[in-house]
Tab-separated table of C-alpha atoms and ligand atoms in Angstrom:
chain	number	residue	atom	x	y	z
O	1	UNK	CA	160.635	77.689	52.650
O	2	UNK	CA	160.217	79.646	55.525
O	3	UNK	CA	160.776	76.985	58.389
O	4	UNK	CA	162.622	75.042	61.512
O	5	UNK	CA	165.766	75.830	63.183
O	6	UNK	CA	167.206	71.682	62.060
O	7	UNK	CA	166.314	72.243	58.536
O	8	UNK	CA	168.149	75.314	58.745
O	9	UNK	CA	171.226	73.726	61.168
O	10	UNK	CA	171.340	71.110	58.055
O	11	UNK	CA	172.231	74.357	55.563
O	12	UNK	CA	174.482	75.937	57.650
O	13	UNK	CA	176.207	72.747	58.063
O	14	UNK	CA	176.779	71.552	54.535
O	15	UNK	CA	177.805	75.198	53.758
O	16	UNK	CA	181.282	75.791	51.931
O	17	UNK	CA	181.600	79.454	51.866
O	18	UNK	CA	179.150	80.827	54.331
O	19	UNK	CA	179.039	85.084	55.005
O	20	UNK	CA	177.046	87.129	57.302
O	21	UNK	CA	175.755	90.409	56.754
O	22	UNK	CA	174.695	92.550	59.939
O	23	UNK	CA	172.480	95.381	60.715
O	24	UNK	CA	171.550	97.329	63.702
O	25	UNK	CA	169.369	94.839	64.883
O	26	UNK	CA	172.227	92.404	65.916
O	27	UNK	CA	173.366	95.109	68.692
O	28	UNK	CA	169.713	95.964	69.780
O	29	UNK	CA	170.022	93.258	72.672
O	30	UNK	CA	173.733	94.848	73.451
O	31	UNK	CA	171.531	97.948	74.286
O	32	UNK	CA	172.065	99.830	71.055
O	33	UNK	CA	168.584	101.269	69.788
O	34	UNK	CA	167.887	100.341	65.992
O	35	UNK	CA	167.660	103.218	63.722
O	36	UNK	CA	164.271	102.960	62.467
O	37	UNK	CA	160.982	101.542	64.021
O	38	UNK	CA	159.052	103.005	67.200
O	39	UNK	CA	161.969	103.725	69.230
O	40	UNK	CA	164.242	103.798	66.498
O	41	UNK	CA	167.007	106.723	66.930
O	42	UNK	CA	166.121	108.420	64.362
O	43	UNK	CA	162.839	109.314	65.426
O	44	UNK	CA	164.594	110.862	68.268
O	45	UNK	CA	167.363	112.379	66.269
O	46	UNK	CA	167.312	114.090	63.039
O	47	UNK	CA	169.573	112.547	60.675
O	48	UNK	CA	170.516	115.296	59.154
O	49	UNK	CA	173.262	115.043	62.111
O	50	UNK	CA	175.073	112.396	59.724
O	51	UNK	CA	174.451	114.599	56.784
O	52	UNK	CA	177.839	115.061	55.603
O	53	UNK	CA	176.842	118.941	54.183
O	54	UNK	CA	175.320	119.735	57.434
O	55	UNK	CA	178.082	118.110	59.356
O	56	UNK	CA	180.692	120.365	57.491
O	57	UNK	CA	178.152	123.765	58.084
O	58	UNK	CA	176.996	122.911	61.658
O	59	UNK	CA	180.050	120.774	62.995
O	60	UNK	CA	178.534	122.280	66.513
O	61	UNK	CA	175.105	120.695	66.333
O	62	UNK	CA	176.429	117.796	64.489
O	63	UNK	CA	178.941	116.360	67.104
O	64	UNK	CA	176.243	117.039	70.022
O	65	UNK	CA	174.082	114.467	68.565
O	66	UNK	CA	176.870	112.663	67.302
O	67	UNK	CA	178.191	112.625	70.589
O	68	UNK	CA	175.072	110.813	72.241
O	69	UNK	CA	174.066	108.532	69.969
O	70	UNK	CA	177.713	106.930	69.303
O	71	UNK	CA	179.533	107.773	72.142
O	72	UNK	CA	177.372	107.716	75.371
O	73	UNK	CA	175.262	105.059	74.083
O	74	UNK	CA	177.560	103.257	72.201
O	75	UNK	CA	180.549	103.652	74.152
O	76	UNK	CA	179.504	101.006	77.213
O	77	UNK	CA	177.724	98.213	74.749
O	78	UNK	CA	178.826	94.659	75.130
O	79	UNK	CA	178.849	92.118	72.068
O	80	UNK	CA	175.647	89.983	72.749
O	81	UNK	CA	175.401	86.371	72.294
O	82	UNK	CA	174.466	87.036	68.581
O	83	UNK	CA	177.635	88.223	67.945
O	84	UNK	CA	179.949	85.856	69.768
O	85	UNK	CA	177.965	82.816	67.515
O	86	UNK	CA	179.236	84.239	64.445
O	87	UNK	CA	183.108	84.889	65.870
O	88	UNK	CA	183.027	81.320	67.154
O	89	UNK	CA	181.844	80.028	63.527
O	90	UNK	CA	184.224	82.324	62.042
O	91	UNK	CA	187.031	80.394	64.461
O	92	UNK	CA	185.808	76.894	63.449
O	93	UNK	CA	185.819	77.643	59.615
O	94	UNK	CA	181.849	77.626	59.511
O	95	UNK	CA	181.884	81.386	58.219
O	96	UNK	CA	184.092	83.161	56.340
O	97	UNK	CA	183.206	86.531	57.057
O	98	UNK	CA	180.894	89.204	58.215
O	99	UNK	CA	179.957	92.039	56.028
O	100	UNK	CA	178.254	95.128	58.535
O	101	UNK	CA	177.091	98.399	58.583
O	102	UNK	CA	177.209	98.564	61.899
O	103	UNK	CA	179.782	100.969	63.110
O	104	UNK	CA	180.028	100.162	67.178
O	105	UNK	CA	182.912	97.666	66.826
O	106	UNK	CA	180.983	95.254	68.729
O	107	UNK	CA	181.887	92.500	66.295
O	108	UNK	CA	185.443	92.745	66.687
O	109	UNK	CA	184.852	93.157	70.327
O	110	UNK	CA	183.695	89.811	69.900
O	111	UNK	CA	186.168	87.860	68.217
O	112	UNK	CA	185.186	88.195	64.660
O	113	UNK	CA	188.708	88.643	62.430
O	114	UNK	CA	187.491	88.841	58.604
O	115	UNK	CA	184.615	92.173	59.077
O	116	UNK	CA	184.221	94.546	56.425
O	117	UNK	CA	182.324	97.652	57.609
O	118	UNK	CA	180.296	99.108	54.996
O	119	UNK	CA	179.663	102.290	57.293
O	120	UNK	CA	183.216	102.921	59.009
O	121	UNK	CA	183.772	102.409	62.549
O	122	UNK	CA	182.882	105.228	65.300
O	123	UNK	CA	186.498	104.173	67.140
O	124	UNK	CA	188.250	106.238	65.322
O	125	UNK	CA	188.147	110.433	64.546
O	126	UNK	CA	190.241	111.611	61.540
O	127	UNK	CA	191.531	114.977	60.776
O	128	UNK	CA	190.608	115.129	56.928
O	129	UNK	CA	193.493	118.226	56.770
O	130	UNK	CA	196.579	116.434	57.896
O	131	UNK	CA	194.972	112.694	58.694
O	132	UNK	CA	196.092	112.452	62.083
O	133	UNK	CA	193.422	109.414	63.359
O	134	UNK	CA	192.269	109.759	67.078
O	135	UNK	CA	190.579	107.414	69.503
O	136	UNK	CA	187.873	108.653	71.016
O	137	UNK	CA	189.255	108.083	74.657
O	138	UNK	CA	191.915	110.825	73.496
O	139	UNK	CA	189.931	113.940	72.761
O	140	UNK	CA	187.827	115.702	75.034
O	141	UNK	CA	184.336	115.081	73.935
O	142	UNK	CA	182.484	117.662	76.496
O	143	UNK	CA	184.424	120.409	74.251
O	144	UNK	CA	182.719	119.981	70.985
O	145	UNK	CA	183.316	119.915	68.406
O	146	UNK	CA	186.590	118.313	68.750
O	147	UNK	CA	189.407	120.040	66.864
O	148	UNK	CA	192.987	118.308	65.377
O	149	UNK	CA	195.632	118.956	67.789
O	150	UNK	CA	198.129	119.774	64.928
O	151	UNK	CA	195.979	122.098	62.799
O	152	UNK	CA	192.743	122.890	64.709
O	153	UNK	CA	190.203	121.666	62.090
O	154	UNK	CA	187.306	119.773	63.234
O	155	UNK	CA	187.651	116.042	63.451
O	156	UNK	CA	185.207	113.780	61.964
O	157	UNK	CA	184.406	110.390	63.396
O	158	UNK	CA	185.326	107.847	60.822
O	159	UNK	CA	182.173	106.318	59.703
O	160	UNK	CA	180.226	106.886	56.929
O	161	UNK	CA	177.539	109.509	56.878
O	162	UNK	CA	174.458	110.466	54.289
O	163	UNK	CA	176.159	111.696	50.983
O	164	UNK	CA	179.592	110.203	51.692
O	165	UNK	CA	180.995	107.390	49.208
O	166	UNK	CA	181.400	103.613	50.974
O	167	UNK	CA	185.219	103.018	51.877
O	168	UNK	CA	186.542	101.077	48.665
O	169	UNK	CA	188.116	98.567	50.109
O	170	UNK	CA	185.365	97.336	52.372
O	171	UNK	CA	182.744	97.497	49.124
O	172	UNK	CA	185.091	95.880	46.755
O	173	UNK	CA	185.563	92.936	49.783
O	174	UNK	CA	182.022	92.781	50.540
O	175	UNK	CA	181.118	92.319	46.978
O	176	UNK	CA	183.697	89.812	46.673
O	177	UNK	CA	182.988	87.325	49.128
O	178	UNK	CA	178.964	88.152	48.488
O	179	UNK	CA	179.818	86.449	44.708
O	180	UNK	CA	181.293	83.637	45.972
O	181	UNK	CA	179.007	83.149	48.670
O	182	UNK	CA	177.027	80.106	48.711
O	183	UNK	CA	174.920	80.959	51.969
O	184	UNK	CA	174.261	84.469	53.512
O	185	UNK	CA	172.905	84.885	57.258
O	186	UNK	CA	170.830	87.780	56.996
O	187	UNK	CA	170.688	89.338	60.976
O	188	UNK	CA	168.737	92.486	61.808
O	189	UNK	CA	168.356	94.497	58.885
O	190	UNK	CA	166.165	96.331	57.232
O	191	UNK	CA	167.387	96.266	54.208
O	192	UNK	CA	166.447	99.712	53.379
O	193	UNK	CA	169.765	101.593	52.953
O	194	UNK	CA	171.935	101.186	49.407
O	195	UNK	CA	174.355	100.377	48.394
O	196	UNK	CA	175.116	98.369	51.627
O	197	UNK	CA	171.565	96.530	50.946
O	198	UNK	CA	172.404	94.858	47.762
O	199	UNK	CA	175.014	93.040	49.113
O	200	UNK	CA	172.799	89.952	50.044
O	201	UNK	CA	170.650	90.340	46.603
O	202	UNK	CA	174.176	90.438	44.831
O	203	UNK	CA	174.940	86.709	46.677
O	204	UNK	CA	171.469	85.679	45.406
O	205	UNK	CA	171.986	86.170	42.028
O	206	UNK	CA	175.097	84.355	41.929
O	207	UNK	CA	173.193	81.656	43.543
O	208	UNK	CA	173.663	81.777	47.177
O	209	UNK	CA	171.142	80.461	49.701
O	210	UNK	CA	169.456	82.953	52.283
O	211	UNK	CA	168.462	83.004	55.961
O	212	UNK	CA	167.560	85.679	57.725
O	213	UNK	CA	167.125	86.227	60.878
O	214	UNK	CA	164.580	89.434	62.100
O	215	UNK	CA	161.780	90.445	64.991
O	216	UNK	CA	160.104	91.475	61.901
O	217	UNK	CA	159.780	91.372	58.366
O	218	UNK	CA	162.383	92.865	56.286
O	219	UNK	CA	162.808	94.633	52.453
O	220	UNK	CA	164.572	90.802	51.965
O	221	UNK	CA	161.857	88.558	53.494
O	222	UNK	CA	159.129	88.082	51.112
O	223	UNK	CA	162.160	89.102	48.120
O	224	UNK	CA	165.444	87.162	48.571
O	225	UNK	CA	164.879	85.240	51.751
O	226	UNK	CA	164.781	81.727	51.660
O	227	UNK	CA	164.609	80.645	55.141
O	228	UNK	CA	162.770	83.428	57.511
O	229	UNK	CA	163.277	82.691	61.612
O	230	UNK	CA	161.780	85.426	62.913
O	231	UNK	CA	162.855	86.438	66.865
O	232	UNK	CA	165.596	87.968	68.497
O	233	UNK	CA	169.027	87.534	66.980
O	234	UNK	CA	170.892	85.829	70.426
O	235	UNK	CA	168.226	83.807	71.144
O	236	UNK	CA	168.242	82.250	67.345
O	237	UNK	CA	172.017	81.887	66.880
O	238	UNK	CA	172.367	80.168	70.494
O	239	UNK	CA	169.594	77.752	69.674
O	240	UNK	CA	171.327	77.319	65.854
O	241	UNK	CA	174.837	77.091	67.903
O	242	UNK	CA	172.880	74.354	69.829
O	243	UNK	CA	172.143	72.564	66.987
O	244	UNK	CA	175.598	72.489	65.115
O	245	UNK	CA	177.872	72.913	68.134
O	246	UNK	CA	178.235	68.646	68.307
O	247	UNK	CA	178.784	68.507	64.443
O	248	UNK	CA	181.009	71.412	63.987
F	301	APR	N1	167.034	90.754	66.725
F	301	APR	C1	166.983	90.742	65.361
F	301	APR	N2	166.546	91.786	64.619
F	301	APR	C2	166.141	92.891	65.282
F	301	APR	C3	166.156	92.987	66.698
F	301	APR	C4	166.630	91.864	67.419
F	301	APR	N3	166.683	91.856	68.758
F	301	APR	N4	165.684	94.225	67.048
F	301	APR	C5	165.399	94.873	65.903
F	301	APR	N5	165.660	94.072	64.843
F	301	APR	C6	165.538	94.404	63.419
F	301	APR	C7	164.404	95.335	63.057
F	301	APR	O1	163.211	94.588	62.804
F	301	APR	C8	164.947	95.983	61.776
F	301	APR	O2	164.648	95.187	60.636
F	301	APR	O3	166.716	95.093	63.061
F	301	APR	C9	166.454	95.985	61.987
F	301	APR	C10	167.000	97.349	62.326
F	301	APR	O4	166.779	98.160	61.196
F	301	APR	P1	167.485	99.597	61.086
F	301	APR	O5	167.356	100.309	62.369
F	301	APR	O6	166.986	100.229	59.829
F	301	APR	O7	169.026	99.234	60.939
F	301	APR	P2	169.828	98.869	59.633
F	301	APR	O8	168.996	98.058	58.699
F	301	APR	O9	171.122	98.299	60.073
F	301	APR	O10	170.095	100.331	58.988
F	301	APR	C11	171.009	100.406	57.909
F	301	APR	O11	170.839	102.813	58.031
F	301	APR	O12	170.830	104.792	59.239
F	301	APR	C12	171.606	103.948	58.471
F	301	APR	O13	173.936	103.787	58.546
F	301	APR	C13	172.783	103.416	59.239
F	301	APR	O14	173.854	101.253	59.037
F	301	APR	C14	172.604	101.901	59.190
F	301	APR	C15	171.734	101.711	57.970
């Protein structure tokens, strides 16, 4: 069942309790890099940056590349079409919710109200001593690393890193609406980091149709995936917007 855009308009449509759940890939064309694949970030940056160990031993080294990847690059991204299609079906009751582990806050930049972020968010820095939060626009990030203005300690940016738990209430929502899903939009994703991976397997087994959208092939395609349109992620949801847009 891996087919046409109509077939797949005709899903959406009849839909009751529709989710989508995000990766890297939706932000790609908002001129965010993906992590992995040939000019993934991480096979420019060691991710031993968002090692949480490492982070606490080198905070120096840590928030340098921290500092790059989320906040130059990050920091002038745009939502993309992609990510306007799902706040717009989120605004006419077509989708009840995103579920991402992206972390550049491009969604919300976009419209999207019900997001739960698997991975944190990179707009805010948190003293872990006294738990002061900070926006990024009110530290100086060309001192690194940046310290809590109340007690000095270093501030980490609150997302999640490698060897950090998943903030409860965004996995307890996530797995929520995933069970009572009946239709998941897969969109950029490799599907290759748990637990934030299981969350469209978890809608499967409580019966819940799946599209996916991907340049490639995913860890969900020949697994989970029910309908696979393959291409960029604002070029498919504008032609699917296309589609629906008289109907919905
Ligand atoms: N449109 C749709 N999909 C795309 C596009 C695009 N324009 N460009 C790339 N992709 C796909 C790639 O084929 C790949 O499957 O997006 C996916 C990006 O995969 P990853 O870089 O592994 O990103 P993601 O799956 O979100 O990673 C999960 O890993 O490093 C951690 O915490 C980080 O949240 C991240 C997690």
């Amino acid at each position: 069942m891996k087919n046409n855009l109509q077939k797949v308009a005709d899903v959406i449509l009849a839909s009751k309790s529709m989710i989508a759940f995000t990766g890297a890939g939706i932000s790609v064309e908002s001129g965010i890099p993906p992590f992995r694949g040939p000019e993934g970030l991480w096979s420019k940056y060691d991710p031993k940056c968002l090692d949480l160990d490492y982070f606490h031993s080198n905070p120096k080294d840590s928030w340098i590349a921290i500092k790059e990847i989320f906040y130059d690059f990050f920091g002038t991204a745009k939502p993309n079409k992609a990510h306007k299609v799902l706040a717009e079906w989120e605004q006419k009751s077509l989708l009840k919710a995103v579920v991402t582990q992206n972390i550049d806050n491009l969604h919300q930049q976009a419209g999207s109200k019900t997001i739960f972020e698997f991975h944190g968010n990179s707009q805010k820095l948190i003293c872990k001593e006294c738990n002061r939060v900070y926006l990024p626009e009110e530290v100086n990030l060309n001192d690194l690393p940046p310290c809590c203005k109340n007690d000095g300690v270093v501030l980490k940016p609150d997302f999640v890193f490698f060897g950090e738990g998943i903030p409860e209430k965004a996995y307890n929502n996530s797995l929520l609406f995933a069970r009572n899903a009946d239709l998941v939009i897969i969109v950029g994703t490799t599907g290759e980091v748990m637990p934030a991976a299981m969350i469209p397997t978890e809608a499967k087994r409580n019966g819940a149709t799946i599209i996916e959208i991907n340049t490639e092939e995913s860890n969900y395609t020949n697994r989970i995936t029910d309908f696979f349109l393959q291409g960029k992620a604002s070029e498919i949801l504008e032609q699917l917007d296309e589609l629906l847009s008289p109907k919905i």
